[in-house]
Every structure is written in structure tokens, then in C-alpha cells.
PDB file of C-alpha atoms in Angstrom:
ATOM      1  CA  MET L   9       0.000   0.000   0.000  1.00 50.00           C
ATOM      2  CA  LYS L  10       2.853   2.363   0.846  1.00 49.00           C
ATOM      3  CA  ARG L  11       4.431   1.597  -2.529  1.00 52.00           C
ATOM      4  CA  PHE L  12       1.162   2.514  -4.247  1.00 45.00           C
ATOM      5  CA  TYR L  13       1.004   5.887  -2.469  1.00 46.00           C
ATOM      6  CA  LYS L  14       4.680   6.615  -3.184  1.00 47.00           C
ATOM      7  CA  ALA L  15       4.181   5.761  -6.867  1.00 47.00           C
ATOM      8  CA  HIS L  16       1.036   7.895  -6.997  1.00 48.00           C
ATOM      9  CA  ILE L  17       2.815  10.861  -5.384  1.00 49.00           C
ATOM     10  CA  LEU L  18       5.774  10.443  -7.741  1.00 45.00           C
ATOM     11  CA  ALA L  19       3.492  10.307 -10.784  1.00 47.00           C
ATOM     12  CA  SER L  20       1.633  13.417  -9.604  1.00 50.00           C
ATOM     13  CA  ALA L  21       4.908  15.279  -9.074  1.00 45.00           C
ATOM     14  CA  ILE L  22       6.176  14.329 -12.547  1.00 45.00           C
ATOM     15  CA  SER L  23       2.927  15.413 -14.218  1.00 45.00           C
ATOM     16  CA  LEU L  24       3.040  18.697 -12.283  1.00 43.00           C
ATOM     17  CA  VAL L  25       6.616  19.378 -13.418  1.00 40.00           C
ATOM     18  CA  LEU L  26       5.869  18.419 -17.024  1.00 40.00           C
ATOM     19  CA  GLY L  27       2.638  20.419 -16.982  1.00 43.00           C
ATOM     20  CA  SER L  28       4.502  23.508 -15.852  1.00 40.00           C
ATOM     21  CA  CYS L  29       6.559  23.352 -19.062  1.00 41.00           C
ATOM     22  CA  TYR L  30       3.452  24.145 -21.111  1.00 44.00           C
ATOM     23  CA  SER L  31       1.478  27.346 -21.079  1.00 47.00           C
ATOM     24  CA  ASN L  32      -2.265  27.560 -20.818  1.00 62.00           C
ATOM     25  CA  ASN L  33      -2.112  31.136 -22.110  1.00 69.00           C
ATOM     26  CA  CYS L  34      -2.655  30.133 -25.739  1.00 71.00           C
ATOM     27  CA  PRO L  35      -5.881  31.630 -27.150  1.00 62.00           C
ATOM     28  CA  LEU L  36      -8.705  29.116 -27.400  1.00 64.00           C
ATOM     29  CA  ASP L  37     -10.429  30.867 -30.313  1.00 60.00           C
ATOM     30  CA  ASN L  38      -7.436  31.304 -32.610  1.00 64.00           C
ATOM     31  CA  ALA L  39      -8.977  31.193 -36.088  1.00 74.00           C
ATOM     32  CA  VAL L  40      -7.626  34.077 -38.169  1.00 85.00           C
ATOM     33  CA  THR L  41     -10.434  35.350 -40.405  1.00 90.00           C
ATOM     34  CA  CYS L  42     -11.321  38.631 -42.073  1.00 94.00           C
ATOM     35  CA  ASN L  43     -14.591  39.751 -40.515  1.00 95.00           C
ATOM     36  CA  TYR L  44     -17.224  41.528 -42.626  1.00 97.00           C
ATOM     37  CA  GLY L  45     -20.247  43.471 -41.373  1.00 96.00           C
ATOM     38  CA  PHE L  46     -23.345  44.174 -43.503  1.00 96.00           C
ATOM     39  CA  TYR L  47     -24.891  47.655 -43.611  1.00 95.00           C
ATOM     40  CA  ASP L  48     -27.445  49.532 -45.673  1.00 93.00           C
ATOM     41  CA  SER L  49     -26.258  52.441 -47.820  1.00 90.00           C
ATOM     42  CA  GLU L  50     -26.876  54.834 -44.897  1.00 90.00           C
ATOM     43  CA  GLY L  51     -24.630  52.865 -42.519  1.00 92.00           C
ATOM     44  CA  THR L  52     -27.253  51.060 -40.429  1.00 93.00           C
ATOM     45  CA  PRO L  53     -26.353  47.434 -39.567  1.00 94.00           C
ATOM     46  CA  ILE L  54     -28.613  44.967 -41.396  1.00 94.00           C
ATOM     47  CA  SER L  55     -29.247  41.291 -41.955  1.00 92.00           C
ATOM     48  CA  TYR L  56     -29.133  40.921 -45.720  1.00 90.00           C
ATOM     49  CA  GLY L  57     -32.152  38.888 -46.797  1.00 87.00           C
ATOM     50  CA  ASP L  58     -31.046  37.542 -50.163  1.00 91.00           C
ATOM     51  CA  THR L  59     -29.290  34.196 -50.504  1.00 93.00           C
ATOM     52  CA  ILE L  60     -25.570  34.683 -51.175  1.00 95.00           C
ATOM     53  CA  THR L  61     -22.889  32.267 -52.328  1.00 95.00           C
ATOM     54  CA  ILE L  62     -19.307  33.463 -51.912  1.00 95.00           C
ATOM     55  CA  THR L  63     -16.473  32.040 -53.985  1.00 93.00           C
ATOM     56  CA  THR L  64     -12.829  33.023 -54.213  1.00 90.00           C
ATOM     57  CA  LEU L  65     -10.511  32.884 -57.198  1.00 79.00           C
ATOM     58  CA  MET L  66      -7.489  30.661 -56.706  1.00 71.00           C
ATOM     59  CA  PRO L  67      -4.311  31.254 -58.723  1.00 67.00           C
ATOM     60  CA  GLY L  68      -4.003  29.405 -62.016  1.00 69.00           C
ATOM     61  CA  TYR L  69      -6.503  27.335 -63.961  1.00 73.00           C
ATOM     62  CA  LYS L  70      -7.811  23.779 -63.875  1.00 78.00           C
ATOM     63  CA  THR L  71      -8.680  21.460 -66.770  1.00 87.00           C
ATOM     64  CA  ILE L  72     -12.274  20.262 -66.982  1.00 89.00           C
ATOM     65  CA  TYR L  73     -13.284  17.306 -69.169  1.00 92.00           C
ATOM     66  CA  THR L  74     -16.843  17.161 -70.500  1.00 93.00           C
ATOM     67  CA  TYR L  75     -18.153  13.860 -71.917  1.00 94.00           C
ATOM     68  CA  ARG L  76     -21.170  13.834 -74.240  1.00 94.00           C
ATOM     69  CA  LYS L  77     -23.166  11.001 -75.749  1.00 92.00           C
ATOM     70  CA  LEU L  78     -26.457  11.311 -77.627  1.00 92.00           C
ATOM     71  CA  GLY L  79     -29.399  10.435 -75.386  1.00 91.00           C
ATOM     72  CA  ASN L  80     -27.328  10.628 -72.177  1.00 92.00           C
ATOM     73  CA  PRO L  81     -26.681  13.474 -69.729  1.00 92.00           C
ATOM     74  CA  ASN L  82     -23.329  15.206 -69.967  1.00 92.00           C
ATOM     75  CA  ILE L  83     -20.659  14.031 -67.542  1.00 92.00           C
ATOM     76  CA  ILE L  84     -18.161  16.594 -66.212  1.00 91.00           C
ATOM     77  CA  LYS L  85     -14.916  15.488 -64.553  1.00 90.00           C
ATOM     78  CA  GLU L  86     -11.664  17.081 -63.416  1.00 86.00           C
ATOM     79  CA  PHE L  87      -9.658  14.167 -64.795  1.00 88.00           C
ATOM     80  CA  GLN L  88      -9.537  12.326 -68.093  1.00 91.00           C
ATOM     81  CA  ASP L  89     -11.670   9.153 -68.174  1.00 92.00           C
ATOM     82  CA  SER L  90     -10.768   6.824 -71.061  1.00 91.00           C
ATOM     83  CA  SER L  91     -13.459   4.335 -70.021  1.00 92.00           C
ATOM     84  CA  LEU L  92     -16.171   6.827 -71.085  1.00 92.00           C
ATOM     85  CA  ILE L  93     -14.554   7.199 -74.509  1.00 91.00           C
ATOM     86  CA  LYS L  94     -14.689   3.404 -74.884  1.00 92.00           C
ATOM     87  CA  LEU L  95     -18.422   3.629 -74.109  1.00 92.00           C
ATOM     88  CA  GLY L  96     -18.927   6.020 -77.033  1.00 92.00           C
ATOM     89  CA  TYR L  97     -18.715   9.397 -75.284  1.00 94.00           C
ATOM     90  CA  SER L  98     -16.977  12.305 -76.982  1.00 93.00           C
ATOM     91  CA  GLU L  99     -14.513  14.312 -74.889  1.00 93.00           C
ATOM     92  CA  THR L 100     -14.119  18.093 -74.730  1.00 93.00           C
ATOM     93  CA  LYS L 101     -11.285  19.649 -72.716  1.00 90.00           C
ATOM     94  CA  ALA L 102     -11.455  23.223 -71.425  1.00 88.00           C
ATOM     95  CA  GLN L 103      -9.553  25.479 -69.017  1.00 80.00           C
ATOM     96  CA  HIS L 104     -11.556  26.964 -66.132  1.00 75.00           C
ATOM     97  CA  ARG L 105     -10.748  29.345 -63.319  1.00 71.00           C
ATOM     98  CA  ARG L 106      -9.946  27.707 -60.005  1.00 72.00           C
ATOM     99  CA  ASP L 107     -12.965  28.939 -58.049  1.00 77.00           C
ATOM    100  CA  THR L 108     -13.465  27.686 -54.498  1.00 84.00           C
ATOM    101  CA  VAL L 109     -16.737  28.086 -52.592  1.00 88.00           C
ATOM    102  CA  LEU L 110     -16.171  29.716 -49.195  1.00 90.00           C
ATOM    103  CA  MET L 111     -19.833  30.073 -48.178  1.00 93.00           C
ATOM    104  CA  ASN L 112     -22.727  28.365 -49.923  1.00 94.00           C
ATOM    105  CA  LYS L 113     -26.255  29.811 -49.939  1.00 93.00           C
ATOM    106  CA  ILE L 114     -26.115  31.840 -46.745  1.00 93.00           C
ATOM    107  CA  HIS L 115     -29.294  33.754 -45.965  1.00 91.00           C
ATOM    108  CA  ASP L 116     -30.372  36.584 -43.691  1.00 91.00           C
ATOM    109  CA  VAL L 117     -26.938  37.183 -42.135  1.00 93.00           C
ATOM    110  CA  SER L 118     -25.394  40.364 -40.741  1.00 95.00           C
ATOM    111  CA  THR L 119     -21.742  39.262 -40.485  1.00 95.00           C
ATOM    112  CA  ILE L 120     -19.450  36.776 -42.193  1.00 95.00           C
ATOM    113  CA  GLN L 121     -15.946  35.500 -41.444  1.00 93.00           C
ATOM    114  CA  LEU L 122     -13.724  34.512 -44.371  1.00 93.00           C
ATOM    115  CA  PRO L 123     -10.175  33.142 -44.503  1.00 90.00           C
ATOM    116  CA  MET L 124      -7.452  35.092 -46.279  1.00 90.00           C
ATOM    117  CA  SER L 125      -4.696  33.947 -48.607  1.00 87.00           C
ATOM    118  CA  PHE L 126      -1.267  33.504 -47.039  1.00 82.00           C
ATOM    119  CA  PHE L 127       0.794  34.028 -50.174  1.00 79.00           C
ATOM    120  CA  ASN L 128      -1.299  36.178 -52.542  1.00 84.00           C
ATOM    121  CA  SER L 129      -1.311  39.935 -52.049  1.00 89.00           C
ATOM    122  CA  VAL L 130      -4.849  40.289 -53.491  1.00 91.00           C
ATOM    123  CA  ASP L 131      -7.890  38.219 -52.508  1.00 92.00           C
ATOM    124  CA  THR L 132     -10.746  38.203 -55.033  1.00 92.00           C
ATOM    125  CA  LEU L 133     -14.233  37.323 -53.765  1.00 94.00           C
ATOM    126  CA  ILE L 134     -17.302  36.749 -55.948  1.00 94.00           C
ATOM    127  CA  PHE L 135     -20.742  37.352 -54.375  1.00 95.00           C
ATOM    128  CA  SER L 136     -23.525  35.547 -56.272  1.00 95.00           C
ATOM    129  CA  TYR L 137     -27.133  36.402 -55.406  1.00 95.00           C
ATOM    130  CA  ARG L 138     -30.349  34.430 -55.822  1.00 93.00           C
ATOM    131  CA  LYS L 139     -32.611  37.409 -56.591  1.00 91.00           C
ATOM    132  CA  ILE L 140     -30.399  39.200 -59.122  1.00 91.00           C
ATOM    133  CA  SER L 141     -28.413  37.750 -62.016  1.00 91.00           C
ATOM    134  CA  LEU L 142     -25.441  40.105 -61.647  1.00 93.00           C
ATOM    135  CA  LYS L 143     -22.563  39.269 -59.329  1.00 94.00           C
ATOM    136  CA  ASP L 144     -20.325  41.465 -57.203  1.00 96.00           C
ATOM    137  CA  THR L 145     -16.539  41.182 -57.198  1.00 95.00           C
ATOM    138  CA  ILE L 146     -14.638  42.318 -54.111  1.00 96.00           C
ATOM    139  CA  LYS L 147     -10.862  42.777 -54.183  1.00 95.00           C
ATOM    140  CA  ILE L 148      -8.886  42.973 -50.952  1.00 95.00           C
ATOM    141  CA  THR L 149      -5.203  43.972 -51.095  1.00 95.00           C
ATOM    142  CA  HIS L 150      -3.215  42.927 -48.037  1.00 95.00           C
ATOM    143  CA  THR L 151       0.130  41.855 -46.624  1.00 93.00           C
ATOM    144  CA  SER L 152       0.595  38.715 -44.534  1.00 88.00           C
ATOM    145  CA  TYR L 153       3.136  38.000 -41.829  1.00 86.00           C
ATOM    146  CA  PRO L 154       3.839  35.262 -39.260  1.00 84.00           C
ATOM    147  CA  TYR L 155       2.980  35.978 -35.633  1.00 80.00           C
ATOM    148  CA  VAL L 156       4.247  34.058 -32.589  1.00 78.00           C
ATOM    149  CA  GLU L 157       2.698  34.913 -29.220  1.00 72.00           C
ATOM    150  CA  LEU L 158       4.335  32.080 -27.277  1.00 74.00           C
ATOM    151  CA  PRO L 159       6.524  29.321 -28.761  1.00 74.00           C
ATOM    152  CA  GLU L 160       4.243  26.603 -27.412  1.00 74.00           C
ATOM    153  CA  CYS L 161       1.205  28.185 -29.084  1.00 73.00           C
ATOM    154  CA  GLY L 162       2.619  27.811 -32.591  1.00 73.00           C
ATOM    155  CA  THR L 163       2.729  30.338 -35.420  1.00 75.00           C
ATOM    156  CA  TYR L 164      -0.285  32.253 -36.691  1.00 78.00           C
ATOM    157  CA  ARG L 165      -0.584  34.124 -39.958  1.00 84.00           C
ATOM    158  CA  PHE L 166      -1.860  37.672 -39.461  1.00 90.00           C
ATOM    159  CA  HIS L 167      -2.734  40.161 -42.207  1.00 92.00           C
ATOM    160  CA  THR L 168      -2.773  43.921 -42.705  1.00 94.00           C
ATOM    161  CA  LEU L 169      -5.445  45.242 -45.075  1.00 96.00           C
ATOM    162  CA  GLU L 170      -4.253  47.904 -47.501  1.00 96.00           C
ATOM    163  CA  SER L 171      -7.221  48.548 -49.794  1.00 96.00           C
ATOM    164  CA  ALA L 172     -10.697  47.210 -50.596  1.00 96.00           C
ATOM    165  CA  SER L 173     -12.892  47.733 -53.659  1.00 96.00           C
ATOM    166  CA  SER L 174     -16.071  46.236 -55.111  1.00 96.00           C
ATOM    167  CA  THR L 175     -18.375  46.290 -58.099  1.00 95.00           C
ATOM    168  CA  GLU L 176     -21.906  47.658 -57.686  1.00 93.00           C
ATOM    169  CA  ALA L 177     -24.457  44.968 -58.500  1.00 94.00           C
ATOM    170  CA  ALA L 178     -25.956  44.822 -54.996  1.00 94.00           C
ATOM    171  CA  ILE L 179     -23.158  46.590 -53.128  1.00 95.00           C
ATOM    172  CA  ASP L 180     -23.108  50.384 -52.830  1.00 94.00           C
ATOM    173  CA  HIS L 181     -19.507  50.488 -51.552  1.00 95.00           C
ATOM    174  CA  ILE L 182     -17.160  48.874 -49.036  1.00 96.00           C
ATOM    175  CA  GLU L 183     -14.604  50.253 -46.612  1.00 96.00           C
ATOM    176  CA  ILE L 184     -11.919  49.015 -44.246  1.00 97.00           C
ATOM    177  CA  SER L 185     -12.947  49.536 -40.613  1.00 96.00           C
ATOM    178  CA  ASN L 186      -9.965  47.783 -38.989  1.00 96.00           C
ATOM    179  CA  SER L 187      -6.882  46.930 -41.054  1.00 95.00           C
ATOM    180  CA  LYS L 188      -5.473  44.379 -38.577  1.00 94.00           C
ATOM    181  CA  VAL L 189      -6.725  40.847 -39.289  1.00 93.00           C
ATOM    182  CA  ASN L 190      -5.953  38.540 -36.351  1.00 89.00           C
ATOM    183  CA  TYR L 191      -7.799  36.149 -34.045  1.00 82.00           C
ATOM    184  CA  GLU L 192      -9.382  38.884 -31.912  1.00 84.00           C
ATOM    185  CA  GLY L 193     -12.594  38.860 -33.984  1.00 84.00           C
ATOM    186  CA  ASN L 194     -12.870  42.611 -34.652  1.00 92.00           C
ATOM    187  CA  GLU L 195     -14.808  43.764 -37.709  1.00 96.00           C
ATOM    188  CA  ASN L 196     -12.386  44.462 -40.560  1.00 97.00           C
ATOM    189  CA  ILE L 197     -14.559  45.429 -43.524  1.00 97.00           C
ATOM    190  CA  LYS L 198     -17.955  47.110 -43.832  1.00 97.00           C
ATOM    191  CA  ILE L 199     -20.093  46.148 -46.842  1.00 97.00           C
ATOM    192  CA  TYR L 200     -22.810  48.696 -47.682  1.00 96.00           C
ATOM    193  CA  PHE L 201     -25.648  47.252 -49.780  1.00 94.00           C
ATOM    194  CA  THR L 202     -27.784  49.359 -52.108  1.00 90.00           C
ATOM    195  CA  GLY L 203     -31.027  47.856 -50.804  1.00 69.00           C
ATOM    196  CA  ILE L 204     -32.181  45.345 -48.212  1.00 57.00           C
ATOM    197  CA  ALA L 205     -33.231  42.177 -50.005  1.00 53.00           C
ATOM    198  CA  GLU L 206     -36.476  40.898 -48.501  1.00 51.00           C
TER     199      GLU L 206
END
């Protein structure tokens, strides 16, 4: 029994010493996102009622293969499929932009949080709406840099916003409200819409 207590005390002491080597000061909510707030053209915060899909343009292009056969639906793939050609499908190859969906069909929101590129100096966002056929393009120019708060917390990638611009399909204008993009969750960009979609 005494051996058990001695072993238990020794194990507790070791875990206490090892635990003291690590910090519990690392932030729990450490996602680095650019935070956008929605406003009407007068500057009043709103929840925008239309359904929005947000995509971003990635660098470069991707090859898309389209397979067609009379009486069958078209088949679209991102790789070449010789088995479809053997089945009588014709193949068409085309270059497409490398779009990536960041948010799909969001509705009635007042804020959004989007990741930023580490290595590109300009992020391009496409806002597609359900109620209007036109799309808005937002361009955010920024610099990125590594940030280390404590060695045991790892490295974060922070950003400094330099400029922001947009087209005017549903957006009146945008502006930078806080140029520092970090994990503190502050609003970085205000988007002013021309009208509140119902």
C-alpha cells in the first residue's frame, strides 16, 4: 500500500513538473479570419435577406473534361476518363478558373468571417445572389506575416489590409474599418448594400 502511495505521489509530481513546461495562455479561439459586417447604404447594420454564395478565385486554372453522348446526360470530370470514350462518349477539354466556394447559400446574415490567402497579395471574392443575375466582385489587397505569441502556441498568420474595392451589383460600396486581421474577432470590412433584399 505504501508503494502505491509513493508511486502515486511520484506520478503526480512528474505530471506537475511536465505540466509547468506548457502554457495555458494560448488563445482558445485562434482562427484568423477577415470579418465583414453588412450595412445599408446609410450605414445602419442589417441582416441581408437575399441568398448569397461566396467564392474566391485561386491562382491558375484547372482542366475540366466534359463527356457527351447522344441520349445521355453530360458528364463533367476534373480528370480524363478513357473508359467513357470506350463507351462512345466524346470528350471536350477546357480550361476553367480555379474557383473555391467559401460560403454556400447563406441567408439573412449580418456578419461573415472569411479566410485570407497567405501568399497572394490580393484576394478576389465573388458574391452571387439568388434574386439578381449580376454578381459582385470584391478585391482585398493585403500583406501577410507570421505571428508568434508564445513558442508553445505555434505560429499564426496575421494580415494587414491595404485597400478594398467592389463592383456595384448589390453593393453600394465597401470600406476598411480595422486593417489588422488577427484572431481577436474585430470587424475588418464594412459592406454597404444598395437595398435590403427581402
